[in-house]
Every structure is written in C-alpha cells, then in structure tokens.
Amino acid sequence: QAQPVESGGGSVQPGGSLRLSCTAPGFASNPCGVEWYRQPAGKQRTWVSSISPTGTKLYSDSVKGRFTISSDKDNDTVYLQMSSLTPEDTAIYSCKTSSGTMCRIGVWGQGTQVTVSS
C-alpha cells in the first residue's frame, strides 16, 4: 500500500482557516477510507476525522462544526478544511490509510505542521 502524502500546513492567526490535502493512492476503491490525526508537541496523537469512499464522514468532538472533510475520488485526494482555528489546534497533522482485515494495516503520511498563533 502506497504511503499517503499530506500538504497544506502552515501558520495562521487564531480564527483563520487552512486546508490540508492528503493524496492517498487507491482511496476511491479502499473501503477503509482515510483518517486524519494530529499530534501537538509533547502530547499523544489523536484522531480528528475520517471519510470513506462512499462518503461517510466522522469528526472528533473537538473539531466538529469547525473542520470539514471531503474527497476528490478522481484524484484519490482527501481534504481537511479547518476553520475558526485556535492555538489548541496547533499540531502535526497526519493522514492514514488502512487495508487488510478490519483495516488493521495502516500506512501513515509524513505529516504536515499546522501552527495557530498571533
């Protein structure tokens, strides 16, 4: 399974927006979908959002209503539109693709840094 590749991170002021991209080869035909995680410096990585190729979308409570996940199946790309950003959203954001029985075999991207600061 090919490694997904993230892009779109950067620095933004509180209240601003960023859009992350995850190019995930095979997404359109992979029932496991794509997941976004984030890891603030010195803290554990936590799940943020996920999307399946059939369009099922899930969000963590911490981002619900502020982040929107979407996909472009023609290009095997998943987007994470992040709005109303706060300093607490500062983290390395990584996408993950999975395969195998119960989607247990995961492949992580290299991650992209998002910094929210005034």
XYZ file of N, CA, C and O in Angstrom, residues 8-110:
412
model
N -0.277 21.347 2.661
C -1.182 22.426 3.008
C -1.023 23.004 4.394
O -1.733 23.941 4.757
N -0.116 22.470 5.184
C 0.091 23.027 6.504
C 0.737 24.402 6.443
O 1.141 24.880 5.389
N 0.828 25.042 7.599
C 1.444 26.356 7.662
C 1.068 27.071 8.933
O 0.579 26.455 9.880
N 1.290 28.376 8.928
C 0.983 29.208 10.093
C -0.207 30.088 9.794
O -0.338 30.621 8.684
N -1.056 30.252 10.778
C -2.254 31.070 10.622
C -2.588 31.706 11.956
O -2.240 31.175 13.022
N -3.259 32.829 11.912
C -3.678 33.502 13.139
C -4.945 32.857 13.690
O -5.715 32.240 12.943
N -5.183 32.995 14.971
C -6.428 32.486 15.549
C -7.646 33.016 14.799
O -7.700 34.194 14.429
N -8.586 32.141 14.570
C -9.767 32.492 13.805
C -9.623 32.255 12.316
O -10.619 32.333 11.572
N -8.421 31.952 11.883
C -8.168 31.739 10.465
C -8.511 30.337 9.998
O -9.032 29.512 10.760
N -8.191 30.098 8.725
C -8.527 28.820 8.090
C -7.329 28.276 7.328
O -6.455 29.040 6.883
N -7.301 26.978 7.195
C -6.315 26.282 6.368
C -6.991 25.066 5.765
O -7.919 24.508 6.367
N -6.494 24.651 4.610
C -6.973 23.413 4.023
C -5.807 22.462 3.817
O -4.825 22.799 3.152
N -5.921 21.300 4.406
C -4.920 20.257 4.241
C -5.381 19.282 3.149
O -6.580 19.063 2.977
N -4.412 18.734 2.464
C -4.684 17.727 1.441
C -3.941 16.443 1.774
O -2.830 16.489 2.309
N -4.549 15.347 1.426
C -3.913 14.039 1.589
C -4.136 13.257 0.297
O -5.275 12.891 -0.021
N -3.060 13.050 -0.422
C -3.147 12.228 -1.623
C -2.936 10.785 -1.204
O -1.855 10.421 -0.714
N -3.975 9.998 -1.366
C -3.981 8.621 -0.863
C -4.256 7.669 -2.022
O -5.422 7.432 -2.368
N -3.198 7.139 -2.632
C -3.404 6.234 -3.770
C -4.350 5.088 -3.421
O -4.217 4.455 -2.374
N -5.330 4.875 -4.287
C -6.277 3.793 -4.071
C -7.459 4.150 -3.208
O -8.327 3.306 -2.939
N -7.561 5.397 -2.779
C -8.650 5.796 -1.868
C -10.022 5.441 -2.437
O -10.892 4.933 -1.720
N -10.221 5.715 -3.705
C -11.555 5.559 -4.294
C -12.075 4.127 -4.210
O -13.290 3.903 -4.212
N -11.188 3.169 -4.122
C -11.604 1.774 -4.092
C -11.263 1.083 -2.769
O -11.385 -0.127 -2.654
N -10.868 1.843 -1.788
C -10.468 1.272 -0.497
C -11.549 1.512 0.550
O -11.729 2.633 1.011
N -12.282 0.473 0.957
C -13.382 0.669 1.914
C -12.916 1.184 3.278
O -13.736 1.675 4.055
N -11.624 1.104 3.556
C -11.123 1.593 4.844
C -11.088 3.111 4.911
O -11.040 3.698 5.998
N -11.089 3.756 3.763
C -11.104 5.208 3.764
C -9.794 5.823 4.219
O -8.743 5.193 4.214
N -9.876 7.087 4.605
C -8.718 7.862 5.061
C -9.068 8.522 6.391
O -10.187 8.982 6.595
N -8.090 8.544 7.265
C -8.255 9.190 8.567
C -7.237 10.311 8.739
O -6.099 10.192 8.277
N -7.651 11.353 9.422
C -6.732 12.422 9.823
C -6.514 12.324 11.336
O -7.467 12.137 12.099
N -5.258 12.490 11.719
C -4.872 12.536 13.120
C -4.039 13.795 13.334
O -3.526 14.396 12.391
N -3.890 14.149 14.595
C -2.991 15.259 14.907
C -2.255 14.976 16.203
O -2.762 14.268 17.073
N -1.054 15.554 16.293
C -0.229 15.364 17.474
C 0.421 16.676 17.852
O 1.367 17.130 17.193
N -0.070 17.299 18.928
C 0.605 18.505 19.424
C 1.969 18.134 20.008
O 2.179 16.985 20.432
N 2.858 19.074 20.054
C 4.193 18.818 20.593
C 4.102 18.299 22.023
O 3.416 18.889 22.868
N 4.748 17.197 22.277
C 4.786 16.632 23.608
C 3.528 15.898 24.044
O 3.418 15.494 25.210
N 2.585 15.744 23.145
C 1.330 15.074 23.500
C 1.086 13.883 22.579
O 1.765 13.684 21.589
N 0.080 13.120 22.929
C -0.245 11.943 22.138
C -0.984 12.323 20.861
O -1.657 13.353 20.789
N -0.867 11.461 19.889
C -1.599 11.652 18.644
C -3.054 11.261 18.858
O -3.334 10.236 19.508
N -3.964 12.050 18.337
C -5.389 11.778 18.482
C -6.080 11.836 17.119
O -5.652 12.551 16.206
N -7.145 11.084 17.027
C -7.932 11.045 15.799
C -8.727 12.330 15.646
O -9.257 12.868 16.632
N -8.806 12.833 14.406
C -9.505 14.080 14.126
C -10.759 13.845 13.287
O -11.847 14.321 13.623
N -10.598 13.120 12.192
C -11.714 12.969 11.261
C -11.419 11.821 10.316
O -10.263 11.419 10.144
N -12.473 11.308 9.689
C -12.284 10.252 8.711
C -13.371 10.320 7.655
O -14.455 10.886 7.884
N -13.051 9.736 6.511
C -14.000 9.699 5.406
C -13.826 8.391 4.664
O -12.709 7.895 4.489
N -14.948 7.834 4.233
C -14.904 6.620 3.428
C -15.152 6.978 1.961
O -15.695 8.058 1.676
N -14.809 6.104 1.044
C -15.064 6.404 -0.365
C -16.552 6.478 -0.697
O -16.920 7.038 -1.738
N -17.391 5.961 0.183
C -18.834 6.080 -0.039
C -19.397 7.368 0.546
O -20.590 7.633 0.420
N -18.529 8.148 1.194
C -18.958 9.457 1.664
C -19.288 9.567 3.145
O -19.685 10.632 3.608
N -19.117 8.506 3.896
C -19.354 8.593 5.335
C -18.270 9.440 5.993
O -17.089 9.186 5.789
N -18.682 10.437 6.769
C -17.745 11.362 7.392
C -17.932 11.341 8.901
O -19.059 11.350 9.395
N -16.838 11.350 9.607
C -16.866 11.370 11.063
C -15.894 12.432 11.572
O -14.865 12.683 10.933
N -16.240 13.021 12.737
C -15.406 14.064 13.324
C -15.273 13.843 14.826
O -16.209 13.395 15.483
N -14.129 14.239 15.348
C -13.990 14.252 16.799
C -14.783 15.439 17.337
O -15.045 16.413 16.633
N -15.153 15.358 18.595
C -15.930 16.435 19.206
C -15.158 17.756 19.199
O -15.755 18.827 19.126
N -13.842 17.679 19.276
C -13.034 18.889 19.372
C -13.021 19.701 18.072
O -12.690 20.889 18.094
N -13.368 19.081 16.951
C -13.321 19.804 15.677
C -14.684 19.881 14.994
O -14.831 20.578 13.984
N -15.655 19.175 15.529
C -16.977 19.151 14.898
C -17.538 20.565 14.781
O -17.508 21.346 15.731
N -18.018 20.893 13.598
C -18.556 22.224 13.360
C -17.525 23.224 12.876
O -17.880 24.315 12.412
N -16.246 22.886 12.990
C -15.178 23.788 12.536
C -14.392 23.199 11.376
O -13.906 23.939 10.518
N -14.235 21.897 11.354
C -13.481 21.215 10.299
C -14.449 20.480 9.387
O -15.476 19.957 9.837
N -14.097 20.426 8.112
C -14.898 19.693 7.134
C -13.986 18.799 6.308
O -13.000 19.275 5.740
N -14.319 17.534 6.269
C -13.546 16.588 5.467
C -14.287 16.329 4.164
O -15.524 16.286 4.132
N -13.542 16.204 3.087
C -14.139 15.946 1.782
C -13.150 15.163 0.938
O -12.006 14.947 1.343
N -13.600 14.747 -0.221
C -12.711 13.946 -1.059
C -12.930 14.232 -2.536
O -14.002 14.693 -2.952
N -11.903 13.968 -3.291
C -11.948 14.015 -4.747
C -11.499 12.624 -5.207
O -10.307 12.343 -5.307
N -12.479 11.764 -5.446
C -12.140 10.376 -5.740
C -11.409 10.234 -7.072
O -10.618 9.320 -7.258
N -11.664 11.131 -7.990
C -10.976 11.053 -9.287
C -9.467 11.203 -9.125
O -8.694 10.704 -9.945
N -9.072 11.925 -8.080
C -7.652 12.170 -7.839
C -7.146 11.526 -6.558
O -6.039 11.820 -6.112
N -7.962 10.649 -5.963
C -7.567 9.949 -4.734
C -7.043 10.930 -3.687
O -6.020 10.694 -3.043
N -7.748 12.028 -3.525
C -7.311 13.064 -2.591
C -8.405 13.351 -1.572
O -9.585 13.434 -1.920
N -7.997 13.489 -0.346
C -8.891 13.845 0.753
C -8.457 15.193 1.301
O -7.265 15.456 1.461
N -9.436 16.036 1.584
C -9.153 17.369 2.091
C -9.671 17.510 3.522
O -10.690 16.919 3.888
N -8.998 18.324 4.285
C -9.470 18.698 5.609
C -9.480 20.223 5.665
O -8.436 20.854 5.782
N -10.674 20.780 5.540
C -10.844 22.231 5.631
C -11.000 22.601 7.102
O -11.938 22.134 7.754
N -10.101 23.422 7.591
C -10.093 23.783 9.000
C -10.412 25.271 9.144
O -9.738 26.107 8.531
N -11.421 25.571 9.927
C -11.849 26.955 10.132
C -11.913 27.273 11.610
O -11.893 26.368 12.449
N -12.017 28.546 11.916
C -12.098 29.007 13.313
C -10.987 28.380 14.152
O -11.217 27.879 15.251
N -9.798 28.420 13.609
C -8.671 27.766 14.265
C -8.280 28.486 15.547
O -8.358 29.717 15.641
N -7.864 27.714 16.515
C -7.391 28.238 17.791
C -5.978 27.704 18.047
O -5.551 26.738 17.404
N -5.255 28.292 18.969
C -3.912 27.774 19.285
C -3.932 26.301 19.683
O -2.920 25.599 19.487
N -5.041 25.840 20.222
C -5.150 24.433 20.615
C -5.175 23.489 19.410
O -5.028 22.277 19.565
N -5.347 24.028 18.217
C -5.310 23.200 17.013
C -3.889 23.035 16.483
O -3.672 22.292 15.520
N -2.935 23.712 17.099
C -1.545 23.588 16.679
C -1.054 22.159 16.884
O -1.151 21.609 17.986
N -0.549 21.566 15.804
C -0.125 20.166 15.868
C 0.466 19.754 14.525
O 0.355 20.484 13.533
N 1.069 18.580 14.527
C 1.407 17.927 13.263
C 0.196 17.097 12.860
O -0.286 16.272 13.637
N -0.290 17.347 11.660
C -1.458 16.637 11.149
C -0.990 15.563 10.163
O -0.227 15.855 9.239
N -1.471 14.357 10.380
C -1.080 13.235 9.531
C -2.314 12.526 9.017
O -3.319 12.416 9.731
N -2.223 12.035 7.799
C -3.307 11.198 7.312
C -2.841 9.743 7.279
O -1.644 9.454 7.206
N -3.810 8.880 7.373
C -3.533 7.450 7.452
C -4.478 6.698 6.542
O -5.684 6.959 6.518
N -3.922 5.775 5.774
C -4.742 4.853 5.007
C -4.581 3.465 5.608
O -3.573 3.179 6.265
N -5.553 2.645 5.413
C -5.526 1.312 6.009
C -5.974 0.265 5.007
O -6.610 0.579 3.997
N -5.642 -0.975 5.320
C -6.054 -2.084 4.473
C -6.077 -3.346 5.319
O -5.806 -3.308 6.526
N -6.440 -4.440 4.694
C -6.452 -5.720 5.390
C -7.727 -5.944 6.183
O -8.630 -5.114 6.202
N -7.741 -7.085 6.851
C -8.905 -7.446 7.659
C -9.147 -6.400 8.738
O -8.233 -6.060 9.493
N -10.364 -5.894 8.755
C -10.769 -4.861 9.725
C -9.867 -3.634 9.651
O -9.683 -2.924 10.643
N -9.284 -3.416 8.474
C -8.464 -2.212 8.251
C -7.357 -2.080 9.286
O -7.057 -0.983 9.771
N -6.728 -3.183 9.603
C -5.723 -3.173 10.667
C -4.339 -2.782 10.191
O -3.475 -2.479 11.012
N -4.106 -2.823 8.899
C -2.780 -2.471 8.388
C -2.803 -1.011 7.966
O -3.420 -0.644 6.964
N -2.136 -0.181 8.738
C -2.159 1.251 8.484
C -0.862 1.759 7.905
O 0.213 1.242 8.214
N -0.982 2.760 7.051
C 0.182 3.439 6.482
C 0.010 4.932 6.734
O -1.022 5.513 6.378
N 1.017 5.532 7.330
C 0.957 6.943 7.708
C 1.708 7.807 6.709
O 2.750 7.410 6.167
N 1.194 9.014 6.539
C 1.933 10.017 5.806
C 3.007 10.615 6.702
O 3.107 10.295 7.885
N 3.776 11.509 6.129
C 4.888 12.101 6.883
C 4.433 13.213 7.816
O 5.174 13.600 8.715
